[in-house]
């Protein structure tokens, strides 16, 4: 964002983010709790939004943004009525119970979201799911996640020094925190089916998380140690994604996958389960990538088809390059700036 127009303060709920040192020098940073702890959502519900706001927010601002739904939305919703506030929605609200995890009741949830001046959803499908669960008359805006397109392309050209992708294997890659919602458990079973079908697939995962131990156990049980590689967290994931043959999104639930967007930007073909945002990214008729039903058999069939159909992998590589040109940093930043300027001026 334009630092000549905006004086930006970033405040976190927990002072543990891995990208804190990546903030530009002109951005003020305020950390929250010095450590992350499980059960924090329950703790927050002991306090009203107004109490949370007084605990967290210091200083005067023209606009305050909750950049996540849930607990941070409750914090910002406690602002005085005179304060202009915005809430971002990143995830698909697949049920009322799921949406209510961060709130005391349906009434509180509806009151929190109705308190915002604007609500921004990261995809049309996220907005659709949100409006089915939350009762609000607010006009929802869709602004896709901002990605640094040129930076991603530049970094994707850097040399890989710690890994050599095999020309004898189909190198499948995915980037995510290792958590249940990412569906890596079914990806292990799918890899087993691919290998049993004599398809020389090898899966590489960039990321860390609480599910790694369970996944490692599954990999050993299925004798897949030679064909599954955990790469851990990498400062530059783009060079790995660019050099892989195929990107897979195996998620049970998503908002608008930044990792899939980045894969398209670097020209790597994508197969994704049908979750929020996937059709907006890859097309409603598989124009720019393959979208499968959100189940294990369908994802297996999609991966099997793209790697066994002559010319299909190269076709979707070309389509990924075309689609990646759509996600311009300038366009999304301009949309955010215009919205915030409009709110501040009213």
GROMACS .gro file of N, CA, C and O in nm, residues 69-70 91-103 105 109 113 129-130 133-134:
model
   88
   69UNK      N    1  -1.170  -1.356   1.031
   69UNK     CA    2  -1.299  -1.376   1.094
   69UNK      C    3  -1.277  -1.432   1.235
   69UNK      O    4  -1.163  -1.461   1.274
   70UNK      N    5  -1.383  -1.448   1.313
   70UNK     CA    6  -1.370  -1.515   1.442
   70UNK      C    7  -1.318  -1.425   1.553
   70UNK      O    8  -1.367  -1.313   1.572
   91UNK      N    9  -1.239  -1.770   0.503
   91UNK     CA   10  -1.272  -1.912   0.499
   91UNK      C   11  -1.417  -1.935   0.462
   91UNK      O   12  -1.502  -1.846   0.472
   92UNK      N   13  -1.444  -2.056   0.418
   92UNK     CA   14  -1.579  -2.098   0.384
   92UNK      C   15  -1.654  -2.137   0.512
   92UNK      O   16  -1.607  -2.218   0.590
   93UNK      N   17  -1.769  -2.075   0.534
   93UNK     CA   18  -1.854  -2.108   0.648
   93UNK      C   19  -1.943  -2.225   0.607
   93UNK      O   20  -2.050  -2.207   0.551
   94UNK      N   21  -1.896  -2.347   0.636
   94UNK     CA   22  -1.968  -2.463   0.585
   94UNK      C   23  -2.085  -2.505   0.673
   94UNK      O   24  -2.165  -2.590   0.634
   95UNK      N   25  -2.096  -2.449   0.793
   95UNK     CA   26  -2.209  -2.479   0.880
   95UNK      C   27  -2.220  -2.374   0.988
   95UNK      O   28  -2.123  -2.302   1.018
   96UNK      N   29  -2.337  -2.366   1.050
   96UNK     CA   30  -2.357  -2.271   1.159
   96UNK      C   31  -2.267  -2.306   1.277
   96UNK      O   32  -2.207  -2.218   1.340
   97UNK      N   33  -2.257  -2.434   1.309
   97UNK     CA   34  -2.173  -2.476   1.422
   97UNK      C   35  -2.027  -2.437   1.401
   97UNK      O   36  -1.959  -2.395   1.494
   98UNK      N   37  -1.980  -2.450   1.277
   98UNK     CA   38  -1.842  -2.412   1.246
   98UNK      C   39  -1.823  -2.262   1.266
   98UNK      O   40  -1.724  -2.219   1.326
   99UNK      N   41  -1.919  -2.184   1.220
   99UNK     CA   42  -1.909  -2.038   1.231
   99UNK      C   43  -1.916  -1.993   1.376
   99UNK      O   44  -1.857  -1.891   1.413
  100UNK      N   45  -1.986  -2.068   1.459
  100UNK     CA   46  -2.010  -2.028   1.597
  100UNK      C   47  -1.895  -2.058   1.692
  100UNK      O   48  -1.901  -2.021   1.809
  101UNK      N   49  -1.790  -2.124   1.646
  101UNK     CA   50  -1.682  -2.166   1.735
  101UNK      C   51  -1.622  -2.049   1.813
  101UNK      O   52  -1.573  -2.066   1.925
  102UNK      N   53  -1.623  -1.932   1.754
  102UNK     CA   54  -1.558  -1.816   1.816
  102UNK      C   55  -1.655  -1.726   1.890
  102UNK      O   56  -1.613  -1.624   1.947
  103UNK      N   57  -1.784  -1.761   1.891
  103UNK     CA   58  -1.885  -1.671   1.946
  103UNK      C   59  -1.966  -1.737   2.056
  103UNK      O   60  -1.979  -1.859   2.062
  105UNK      N   61  -2.292  -1.696   2.101
  105UNK     CA   62  -2.426  -1.732   2.054
  105UNK      C   63  -2.445  -1.683   1.911
  105UNK      O   64  -2.364  -1.606   1.858
  109UNK      N   65  -2.285  -1.346   1.726
  109UNK     CA   66  -2.218  -1.356   1.596
  109UNK      C   67  -2.278  -1.257   1.497
  109UNK      O   68  -2.206  -1.183   1.428
  113UNK      N   69  -2.079  -0.918   1.326
  113UNK     CA   70  -2.057  -0.892   1.183
  113UNK      C   71  -2.139  -0.775   1.133
  113UNK      O   72  -2.095  -0.704   1.041
  129UNK      N   73  -2.112  -1.855   0.101
  129UNK     CA   74  -2.124  -1.940   0.221
  129UNK      C   75  -2.147  -1.855   0.345
  129UNK      O   76  -2.224  -1.892   0.434
  130UNK      N   77  -2.081  -1.739   0.352
  130UNK     CA   78  -2.096  -1.650   0.467
  130UNK      C   79  -2.241  -1.600   0.478
  130UNK      O   80  -2.300  -1.601   0.587
  133UNK      N   81  -2.499  -1.832   0.635
  133UNK     CA   82  -2.487  -1.864   0.778
  133UNK      C   83  -2.509  -1.741   0.866
  133UNK      O   84  -2.576  -1.749   0.969
  134UNK      N   85  -2.454  -1.627   0.825
  134UNK     CA   86  -2.464  -1.504   0.904
  134UNK      C   87  -2.576  -1.417   0.850
  134UNK      O   88  -2.582  -1.391   0.730
   0.00000   0.00000   0.00000
